[in-house]
PDB file of C-alpha atoms in Angstrom:
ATOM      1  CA  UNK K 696       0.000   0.000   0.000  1.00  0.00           C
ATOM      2  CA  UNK K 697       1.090   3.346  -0.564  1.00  0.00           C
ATOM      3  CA  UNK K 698       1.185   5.892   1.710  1.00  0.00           C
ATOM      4  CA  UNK K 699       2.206  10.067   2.562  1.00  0.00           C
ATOM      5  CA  UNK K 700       5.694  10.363   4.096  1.00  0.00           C
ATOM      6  CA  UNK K 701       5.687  13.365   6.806  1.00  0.00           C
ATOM      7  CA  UNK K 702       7.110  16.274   4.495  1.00  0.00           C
ATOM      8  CA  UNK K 703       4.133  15.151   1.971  1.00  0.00           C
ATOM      9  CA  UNK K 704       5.674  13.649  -0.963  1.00  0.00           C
ATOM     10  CA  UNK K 705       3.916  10.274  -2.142  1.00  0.00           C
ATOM     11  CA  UNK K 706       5.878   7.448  -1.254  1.00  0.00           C
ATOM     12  CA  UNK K 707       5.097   3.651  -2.060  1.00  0.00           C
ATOM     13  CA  UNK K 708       6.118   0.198  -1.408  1.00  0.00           C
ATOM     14  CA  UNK K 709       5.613   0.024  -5.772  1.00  0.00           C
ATOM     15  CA  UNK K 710       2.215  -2.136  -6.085  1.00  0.00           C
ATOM     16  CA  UNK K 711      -0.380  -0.568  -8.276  1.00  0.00           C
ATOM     17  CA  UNK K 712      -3.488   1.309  -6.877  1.00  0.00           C
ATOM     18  CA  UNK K 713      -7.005  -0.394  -7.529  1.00  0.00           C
ATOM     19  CA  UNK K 714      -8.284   1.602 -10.626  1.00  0.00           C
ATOM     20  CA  UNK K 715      -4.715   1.330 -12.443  1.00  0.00           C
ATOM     21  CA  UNK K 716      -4.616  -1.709 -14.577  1.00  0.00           C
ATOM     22  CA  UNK K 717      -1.152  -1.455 -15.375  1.00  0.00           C
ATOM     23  CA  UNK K 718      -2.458  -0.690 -19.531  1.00  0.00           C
ATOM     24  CA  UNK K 719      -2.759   2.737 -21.214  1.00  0.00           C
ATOM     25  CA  UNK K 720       0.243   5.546 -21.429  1.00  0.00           C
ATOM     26  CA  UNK K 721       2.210   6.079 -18.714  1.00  0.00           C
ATOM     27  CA  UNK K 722       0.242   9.280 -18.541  1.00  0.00           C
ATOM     28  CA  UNK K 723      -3.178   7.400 -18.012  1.00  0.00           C
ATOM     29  CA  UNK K 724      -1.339   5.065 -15.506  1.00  0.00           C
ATOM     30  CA  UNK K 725       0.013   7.873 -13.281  1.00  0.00           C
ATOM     31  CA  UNK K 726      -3.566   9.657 -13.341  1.00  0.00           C
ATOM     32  CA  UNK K 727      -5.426   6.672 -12.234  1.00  0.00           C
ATOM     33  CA  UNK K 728      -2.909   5.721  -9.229  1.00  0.00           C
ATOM     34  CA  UNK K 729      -2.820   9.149  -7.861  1.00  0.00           C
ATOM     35  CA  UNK K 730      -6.603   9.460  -8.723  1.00  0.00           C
ATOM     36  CA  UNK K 731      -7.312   6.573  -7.080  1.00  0.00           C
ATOM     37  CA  UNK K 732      -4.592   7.543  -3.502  1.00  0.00           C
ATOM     38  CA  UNK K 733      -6.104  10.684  -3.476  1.00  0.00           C
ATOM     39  CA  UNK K 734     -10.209   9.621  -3.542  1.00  0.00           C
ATOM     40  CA  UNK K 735      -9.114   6.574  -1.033  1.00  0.00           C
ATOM     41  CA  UNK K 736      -7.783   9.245   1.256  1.00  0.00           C
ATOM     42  CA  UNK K 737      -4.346   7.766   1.022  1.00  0.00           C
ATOM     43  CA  UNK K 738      -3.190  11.377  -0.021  1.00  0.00           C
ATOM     44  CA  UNK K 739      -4.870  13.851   2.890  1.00  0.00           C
ATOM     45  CA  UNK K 740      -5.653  17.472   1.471  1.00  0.00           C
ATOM     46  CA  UNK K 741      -2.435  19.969   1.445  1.00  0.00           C
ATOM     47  CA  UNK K 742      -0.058  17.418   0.879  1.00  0.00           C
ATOM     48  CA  UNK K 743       2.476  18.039  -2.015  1.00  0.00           C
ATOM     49  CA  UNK K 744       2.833  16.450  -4.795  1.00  0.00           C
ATOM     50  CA  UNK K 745       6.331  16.662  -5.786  1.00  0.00           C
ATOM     51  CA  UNK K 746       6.998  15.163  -9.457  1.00  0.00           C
ATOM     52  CA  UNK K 747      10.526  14.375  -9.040  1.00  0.00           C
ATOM     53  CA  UNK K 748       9.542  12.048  -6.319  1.00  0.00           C
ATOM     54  CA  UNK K 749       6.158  10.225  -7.906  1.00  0.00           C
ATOM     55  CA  UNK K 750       8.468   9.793 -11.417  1.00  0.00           C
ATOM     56  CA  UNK K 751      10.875   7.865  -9.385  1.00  0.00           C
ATOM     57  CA  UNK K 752       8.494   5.794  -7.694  1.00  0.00           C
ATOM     58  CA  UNK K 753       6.463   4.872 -10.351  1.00  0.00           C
ATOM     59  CA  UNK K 754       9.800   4.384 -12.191  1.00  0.00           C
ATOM     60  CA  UNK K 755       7.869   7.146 -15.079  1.00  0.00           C
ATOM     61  CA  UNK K 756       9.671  10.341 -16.452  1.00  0.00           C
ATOM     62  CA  UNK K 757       8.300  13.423 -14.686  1.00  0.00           C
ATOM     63  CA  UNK K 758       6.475  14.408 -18.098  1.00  0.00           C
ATOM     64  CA  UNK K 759       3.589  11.356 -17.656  1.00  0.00           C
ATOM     65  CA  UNK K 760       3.738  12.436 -14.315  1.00  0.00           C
ATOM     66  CA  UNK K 761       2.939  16.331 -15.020  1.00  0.00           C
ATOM     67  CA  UNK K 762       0.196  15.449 -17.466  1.00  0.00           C
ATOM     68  CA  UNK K 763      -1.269  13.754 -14.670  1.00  0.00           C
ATOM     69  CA  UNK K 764      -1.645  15.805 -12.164  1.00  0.00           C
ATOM     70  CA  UNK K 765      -2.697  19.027 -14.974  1.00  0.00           C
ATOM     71  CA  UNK K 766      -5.357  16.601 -15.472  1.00  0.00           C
ATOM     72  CA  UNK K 767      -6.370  16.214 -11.531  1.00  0.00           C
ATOM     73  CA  UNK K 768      -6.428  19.812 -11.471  1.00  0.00           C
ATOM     74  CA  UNK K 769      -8.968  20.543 -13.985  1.00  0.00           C
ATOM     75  CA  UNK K 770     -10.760  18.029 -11.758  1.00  0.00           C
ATOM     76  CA  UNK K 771     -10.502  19.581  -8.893  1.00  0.00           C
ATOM     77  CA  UNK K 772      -8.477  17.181  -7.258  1.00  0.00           C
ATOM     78  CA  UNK K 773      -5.500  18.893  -7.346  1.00  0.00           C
ATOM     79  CA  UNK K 774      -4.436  22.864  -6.867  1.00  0.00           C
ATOM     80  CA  UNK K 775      -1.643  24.728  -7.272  1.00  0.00           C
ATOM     81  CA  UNK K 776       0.021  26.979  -4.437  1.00  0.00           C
ATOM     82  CA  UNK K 777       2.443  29.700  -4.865  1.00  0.00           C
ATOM     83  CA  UNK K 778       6.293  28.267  -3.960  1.00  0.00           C
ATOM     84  CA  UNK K 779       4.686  25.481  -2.950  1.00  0.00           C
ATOM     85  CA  UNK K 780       3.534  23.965  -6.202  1.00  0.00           C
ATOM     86  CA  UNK K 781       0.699  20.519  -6.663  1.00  0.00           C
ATOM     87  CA  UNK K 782      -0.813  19.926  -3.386  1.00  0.00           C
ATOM     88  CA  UNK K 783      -3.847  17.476  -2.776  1.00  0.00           C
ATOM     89  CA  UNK K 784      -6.881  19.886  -2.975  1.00  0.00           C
ATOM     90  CA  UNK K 785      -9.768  19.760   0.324  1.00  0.00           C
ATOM     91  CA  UNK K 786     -13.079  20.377   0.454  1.00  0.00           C
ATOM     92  CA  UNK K 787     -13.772  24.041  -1.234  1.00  0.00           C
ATOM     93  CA  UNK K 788     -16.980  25.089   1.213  1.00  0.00           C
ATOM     94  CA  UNK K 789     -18.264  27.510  -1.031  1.00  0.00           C
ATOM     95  CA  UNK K 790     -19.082  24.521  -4.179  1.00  0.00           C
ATOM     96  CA  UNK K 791     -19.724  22.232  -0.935  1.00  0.00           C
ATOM     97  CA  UNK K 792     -22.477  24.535   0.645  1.00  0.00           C
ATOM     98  CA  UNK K 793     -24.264  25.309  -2.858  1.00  0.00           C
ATOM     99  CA  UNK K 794     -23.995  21.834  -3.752  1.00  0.00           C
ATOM    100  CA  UNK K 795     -25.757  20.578  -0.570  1.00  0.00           C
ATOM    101  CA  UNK K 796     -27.929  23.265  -0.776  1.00  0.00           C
ATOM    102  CA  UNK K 797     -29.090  22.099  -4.238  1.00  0.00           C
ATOM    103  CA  UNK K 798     -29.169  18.515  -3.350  1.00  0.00           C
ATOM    104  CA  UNK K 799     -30.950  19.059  -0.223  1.00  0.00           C
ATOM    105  CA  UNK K 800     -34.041  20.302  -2.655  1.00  0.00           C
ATOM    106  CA  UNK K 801     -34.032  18.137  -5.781  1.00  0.00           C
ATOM    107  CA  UNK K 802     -32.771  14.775  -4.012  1.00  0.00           C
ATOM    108  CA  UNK K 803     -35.648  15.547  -1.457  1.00  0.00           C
ATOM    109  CA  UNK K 804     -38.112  15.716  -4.286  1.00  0.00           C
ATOM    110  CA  UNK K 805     -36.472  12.612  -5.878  1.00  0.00           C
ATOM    111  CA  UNK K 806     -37.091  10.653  -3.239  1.00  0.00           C
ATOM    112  CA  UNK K 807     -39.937  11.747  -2.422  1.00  0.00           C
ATOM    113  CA  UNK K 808     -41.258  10.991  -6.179  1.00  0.00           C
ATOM    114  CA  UNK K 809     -39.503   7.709  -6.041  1.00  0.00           C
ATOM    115  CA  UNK K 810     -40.788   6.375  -2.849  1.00  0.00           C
ATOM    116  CA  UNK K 811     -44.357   4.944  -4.017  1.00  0.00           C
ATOM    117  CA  UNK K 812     -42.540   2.644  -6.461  1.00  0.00           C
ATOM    118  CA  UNK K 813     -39.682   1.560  -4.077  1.00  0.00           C
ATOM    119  CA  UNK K 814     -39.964  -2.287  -3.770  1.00  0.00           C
ATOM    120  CA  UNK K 815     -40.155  -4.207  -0.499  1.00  0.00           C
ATOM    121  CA  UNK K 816     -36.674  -6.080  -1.955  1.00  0.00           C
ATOM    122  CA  UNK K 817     -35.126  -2.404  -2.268  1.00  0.00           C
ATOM    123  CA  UNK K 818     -36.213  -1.520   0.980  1.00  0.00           C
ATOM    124  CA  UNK K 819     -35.007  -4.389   2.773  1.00  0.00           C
ATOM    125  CA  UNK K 820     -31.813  -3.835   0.784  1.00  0.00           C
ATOM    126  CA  UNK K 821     -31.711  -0.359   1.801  1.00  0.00           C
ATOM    127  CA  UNK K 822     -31.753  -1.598   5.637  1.00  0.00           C
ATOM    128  CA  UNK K 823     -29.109  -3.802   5.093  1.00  0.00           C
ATOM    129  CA  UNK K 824     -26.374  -0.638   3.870  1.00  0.00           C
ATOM    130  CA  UNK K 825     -27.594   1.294   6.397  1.00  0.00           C
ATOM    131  CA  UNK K 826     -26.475  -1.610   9.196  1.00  0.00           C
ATOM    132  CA  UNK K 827     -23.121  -2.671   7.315  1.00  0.00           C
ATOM    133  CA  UNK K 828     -23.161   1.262   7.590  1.00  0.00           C
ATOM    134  CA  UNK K 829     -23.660   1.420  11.548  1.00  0.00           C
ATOM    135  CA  UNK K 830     -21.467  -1.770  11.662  1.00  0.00           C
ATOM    136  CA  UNK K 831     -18.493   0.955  10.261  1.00  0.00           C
ATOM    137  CA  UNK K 832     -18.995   3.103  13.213  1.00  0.00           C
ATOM    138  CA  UNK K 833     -17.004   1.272  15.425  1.00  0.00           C
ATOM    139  CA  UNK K 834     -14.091   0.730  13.711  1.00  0.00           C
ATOM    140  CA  UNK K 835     -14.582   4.232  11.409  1.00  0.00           C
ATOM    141  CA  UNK K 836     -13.898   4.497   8.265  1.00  0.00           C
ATOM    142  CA  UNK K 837     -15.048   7.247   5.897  1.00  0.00           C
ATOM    143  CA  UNK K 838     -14.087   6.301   2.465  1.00  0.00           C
ATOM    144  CA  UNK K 839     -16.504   2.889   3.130  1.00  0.00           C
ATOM    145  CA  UNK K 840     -18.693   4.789   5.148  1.00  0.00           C
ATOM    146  CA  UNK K 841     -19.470   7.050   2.109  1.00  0.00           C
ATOM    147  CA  UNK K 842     -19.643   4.836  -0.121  1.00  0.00           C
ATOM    148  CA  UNK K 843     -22.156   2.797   1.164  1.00  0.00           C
ATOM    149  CA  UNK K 844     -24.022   5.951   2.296  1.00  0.00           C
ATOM    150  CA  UNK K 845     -23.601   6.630  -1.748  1.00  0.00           C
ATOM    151  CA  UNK K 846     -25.362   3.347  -2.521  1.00  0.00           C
ATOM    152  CA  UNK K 847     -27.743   3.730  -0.033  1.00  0.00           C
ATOM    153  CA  UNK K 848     -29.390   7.222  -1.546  1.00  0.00           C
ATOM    154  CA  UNK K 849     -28.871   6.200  -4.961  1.00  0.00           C
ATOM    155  CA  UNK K 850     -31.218   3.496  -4.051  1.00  0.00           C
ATOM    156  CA  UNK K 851     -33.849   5.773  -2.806  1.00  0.00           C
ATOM    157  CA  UNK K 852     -33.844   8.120  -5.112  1.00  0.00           C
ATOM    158  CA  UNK K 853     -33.483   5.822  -8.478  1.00  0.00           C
ATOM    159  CA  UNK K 854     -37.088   5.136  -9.318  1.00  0.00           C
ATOM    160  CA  UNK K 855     -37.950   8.726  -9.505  1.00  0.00           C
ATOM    161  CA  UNK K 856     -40.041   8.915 -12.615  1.00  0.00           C
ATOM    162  CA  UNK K 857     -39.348  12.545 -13.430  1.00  0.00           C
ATOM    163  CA  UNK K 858     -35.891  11.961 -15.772  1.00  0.00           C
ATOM    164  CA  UNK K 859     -35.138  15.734 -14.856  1.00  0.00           C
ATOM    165  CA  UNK K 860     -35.063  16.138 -11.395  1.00  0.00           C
ATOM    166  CA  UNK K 861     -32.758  12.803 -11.836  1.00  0.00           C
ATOM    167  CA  UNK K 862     -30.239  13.894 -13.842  1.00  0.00           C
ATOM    168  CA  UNK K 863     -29.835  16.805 -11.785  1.00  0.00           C
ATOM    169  CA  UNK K 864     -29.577  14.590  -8.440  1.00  0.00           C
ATOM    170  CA  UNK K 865     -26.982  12.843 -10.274  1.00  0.00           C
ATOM    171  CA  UNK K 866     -24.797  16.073 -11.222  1.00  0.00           C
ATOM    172  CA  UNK K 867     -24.944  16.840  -7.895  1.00  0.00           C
ATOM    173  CA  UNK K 868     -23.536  13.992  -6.328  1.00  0.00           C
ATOM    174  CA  UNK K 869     -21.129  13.533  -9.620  1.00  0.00           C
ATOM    175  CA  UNK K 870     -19.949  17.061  -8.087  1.00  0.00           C
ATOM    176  CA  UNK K 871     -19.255  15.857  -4.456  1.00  0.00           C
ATOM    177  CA  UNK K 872     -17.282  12.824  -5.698  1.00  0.00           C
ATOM    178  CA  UNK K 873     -15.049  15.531  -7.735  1.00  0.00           C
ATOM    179  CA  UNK K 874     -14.819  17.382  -4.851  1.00  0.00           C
ATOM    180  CA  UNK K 875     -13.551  14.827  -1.938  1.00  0.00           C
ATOM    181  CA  UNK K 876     -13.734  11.024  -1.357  1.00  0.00           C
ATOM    182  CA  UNK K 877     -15.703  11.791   2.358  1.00  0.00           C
ATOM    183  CA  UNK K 878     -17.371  14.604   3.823  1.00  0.00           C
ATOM    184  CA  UNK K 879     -17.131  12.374   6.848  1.00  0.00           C
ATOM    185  CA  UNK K 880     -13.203  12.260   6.750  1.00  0.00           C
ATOM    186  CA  UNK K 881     -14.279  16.132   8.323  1.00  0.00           C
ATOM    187  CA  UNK K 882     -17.169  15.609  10.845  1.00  0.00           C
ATOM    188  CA  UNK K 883     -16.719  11.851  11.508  1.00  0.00           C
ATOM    189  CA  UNK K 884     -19.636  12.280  14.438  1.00  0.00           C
ATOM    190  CA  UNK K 885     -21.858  13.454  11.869  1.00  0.00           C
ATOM    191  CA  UNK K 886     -22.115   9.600  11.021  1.00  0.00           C
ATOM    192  CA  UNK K 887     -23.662   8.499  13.976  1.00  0.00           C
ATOM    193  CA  UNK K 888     -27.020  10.672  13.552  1.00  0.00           C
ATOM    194  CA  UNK K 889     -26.991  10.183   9.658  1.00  0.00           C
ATOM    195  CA  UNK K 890     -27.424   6.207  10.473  1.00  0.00           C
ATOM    196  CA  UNK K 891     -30.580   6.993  12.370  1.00  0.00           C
ATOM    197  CA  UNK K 892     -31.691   9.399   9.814  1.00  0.00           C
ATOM    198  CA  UNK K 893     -31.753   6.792   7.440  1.00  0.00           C
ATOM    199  CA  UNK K 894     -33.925   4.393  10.012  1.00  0.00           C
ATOM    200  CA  UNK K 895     -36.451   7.276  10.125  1.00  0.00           C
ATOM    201  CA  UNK K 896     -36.822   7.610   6.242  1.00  0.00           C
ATOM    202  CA  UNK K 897     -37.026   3.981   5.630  1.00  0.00           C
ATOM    203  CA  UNK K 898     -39.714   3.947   8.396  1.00  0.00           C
ATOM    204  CA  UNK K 899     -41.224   6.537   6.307  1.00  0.00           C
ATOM    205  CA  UNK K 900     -41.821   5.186   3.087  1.00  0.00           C
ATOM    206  CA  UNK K 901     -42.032   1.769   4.630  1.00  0.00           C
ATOM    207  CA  UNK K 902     -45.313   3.203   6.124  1.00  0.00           C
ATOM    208  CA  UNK K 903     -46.395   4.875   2.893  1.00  0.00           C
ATOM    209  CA  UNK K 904     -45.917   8.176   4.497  1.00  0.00           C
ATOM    210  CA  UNK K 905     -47.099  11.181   2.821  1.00  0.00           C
ATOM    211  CA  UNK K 906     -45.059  12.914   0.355  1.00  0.00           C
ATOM    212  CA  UNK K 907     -44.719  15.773   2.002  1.00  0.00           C
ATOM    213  CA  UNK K 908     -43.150  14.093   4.866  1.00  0.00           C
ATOM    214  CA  UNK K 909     -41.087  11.971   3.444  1.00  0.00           C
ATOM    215  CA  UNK K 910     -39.300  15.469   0.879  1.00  0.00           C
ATOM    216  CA  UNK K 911     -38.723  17.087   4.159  1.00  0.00           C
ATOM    217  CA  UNK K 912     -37.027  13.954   5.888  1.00  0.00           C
ATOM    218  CA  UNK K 913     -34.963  13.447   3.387  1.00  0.00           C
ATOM    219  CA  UNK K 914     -33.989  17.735   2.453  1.00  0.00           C
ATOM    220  CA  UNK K 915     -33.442  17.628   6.828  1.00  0.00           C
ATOM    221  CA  UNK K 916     -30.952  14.826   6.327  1.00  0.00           C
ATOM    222  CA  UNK K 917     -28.804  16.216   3.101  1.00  0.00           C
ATOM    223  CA  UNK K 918     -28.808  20.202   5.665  1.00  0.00           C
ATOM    224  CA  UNK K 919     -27.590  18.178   8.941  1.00  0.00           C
ATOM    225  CA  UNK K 920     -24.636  17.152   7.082  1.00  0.00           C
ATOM    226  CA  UNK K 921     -23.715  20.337   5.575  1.00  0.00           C
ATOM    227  CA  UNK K 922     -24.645  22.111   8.807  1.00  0.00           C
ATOM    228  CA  UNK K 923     -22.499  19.645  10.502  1.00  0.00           C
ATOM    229  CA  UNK K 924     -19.560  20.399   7.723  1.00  0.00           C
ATOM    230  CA  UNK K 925     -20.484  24.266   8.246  1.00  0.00           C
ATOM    231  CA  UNK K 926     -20.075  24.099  12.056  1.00  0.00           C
ATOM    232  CA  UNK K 927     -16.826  22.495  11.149  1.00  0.00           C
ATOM    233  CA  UNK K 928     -16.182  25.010   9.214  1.00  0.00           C
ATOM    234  CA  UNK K 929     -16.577  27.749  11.758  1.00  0.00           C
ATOM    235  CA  UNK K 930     -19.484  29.088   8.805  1.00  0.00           C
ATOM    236  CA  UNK K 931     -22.814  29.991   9.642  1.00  0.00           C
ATOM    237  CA  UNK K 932     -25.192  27.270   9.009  1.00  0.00           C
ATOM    238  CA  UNK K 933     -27.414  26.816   5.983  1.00  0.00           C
ATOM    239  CA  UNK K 934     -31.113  28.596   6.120  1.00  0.00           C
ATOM    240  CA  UNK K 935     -32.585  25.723   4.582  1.00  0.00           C
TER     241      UNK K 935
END
């Protein structure tokens, strides 16, 4: 495994990351291992990336490596800081709070929409991430965490049957995974109350709850966490 030596150059015992297959330019192979370090929270925001040092240990010129990393940076992944240079790029809480702030309405609505048509299968399925989800909470770990909270929304929300309101749930959440690998990485107690948020909303459209009930369940769960962020933050918290 790699991992971040303590004056935050990459550093690596050699074995490929998970998404890089070894195949493509040496290019494409240097932006999927970093890509994939850097989402996996291998490589912790503000760390540098110095090219010298990920050419030799990928055993790559630094040109591969440079293309690489202009490419993480048009992703967001990756900034630039004056005589500093590359550095692994955090959460930016401006896109985070108008992100959330978006999602909070139109993944609200989603599920909402989605919920009559939600099978008893996809419900009980549902359940079962949100319990391997409080089984993480001992032994926490965001990167799982969020991904099976990812699953566990995408589940909700998939059988909305207005194609609009989808697509823009999915930019949204397309723009988080740009952003960071885990908000939770950042308010790891957050995790605890989001677990029984997702008991309440299952309740709710176990139950055939109302609509109405059910949007503002799910818009009060998508705020906590970005209140929870903006606390974090020292920001005011959202007004919605």
């Amino acid at each position: 495994m790699s991992s971040t030596n303590v004056s935050g150059t990459v550093s690596s015992t050699g074995q490929a990351s998970s998404t890089a297959t070894g195949t493509g330019s040496k290019s494409e192979q240097a932006y999927a291992q970093l890509k994939d370090r850097i989402l996996g929270g291998e490589l912790v925001p503000g760390y540098r990336l110095v090219l010298s040092s990920i050419a030799i240990e990928m055993g790559f010129s630094v040109v591969p490596v440079r293309e690489a990393i202009r490419r993480l940076e048009a992703e967001g992944l990756v900034h630039f800081v004056r005589n500093v240079g590359a550095t692994v790029a955090g959460i930016d809480p401006d896109l985070y709070l108008h992100t959330m702030q978006t999602l909070s309405i139109i993944e609200g609505a989603a599920t909402a929409l989605a919920a009559p048509s939600i099978s008893a299968e996809e419900l009980a399925k549902a359940r079962e991430l949100n319990n391997q989800m409080r089984e993480v909470l001992g032994n926490f770990d965001p990167v799982r965490f969020t991904a099976l909270n990812t699953e566990f929304h995408a589940l909700l929300y998939a059988r909305c049957p207005n194609p609009h309101i989808l697509d823009l749930v999915h930019r949204g959440w397309n723009r988080l995974g740009r952003m960071r690998s885990s908000v939770f990485r950042y308010v790891p107690d957050r995790a605890h109350a989001s677990v029984q948020e997702h008991d309440h909303l299952l309740d709710l459209i176990e139950t055939h709850a109302a609509a109405a009930d059910v949007e503002h369940a799910a818009r009060a769960h998508r705020t906590n966490t970005l209140n929870a962020f903006l606390a974090q933050s020292h920001q005011p918290p959202s007004p919605i």
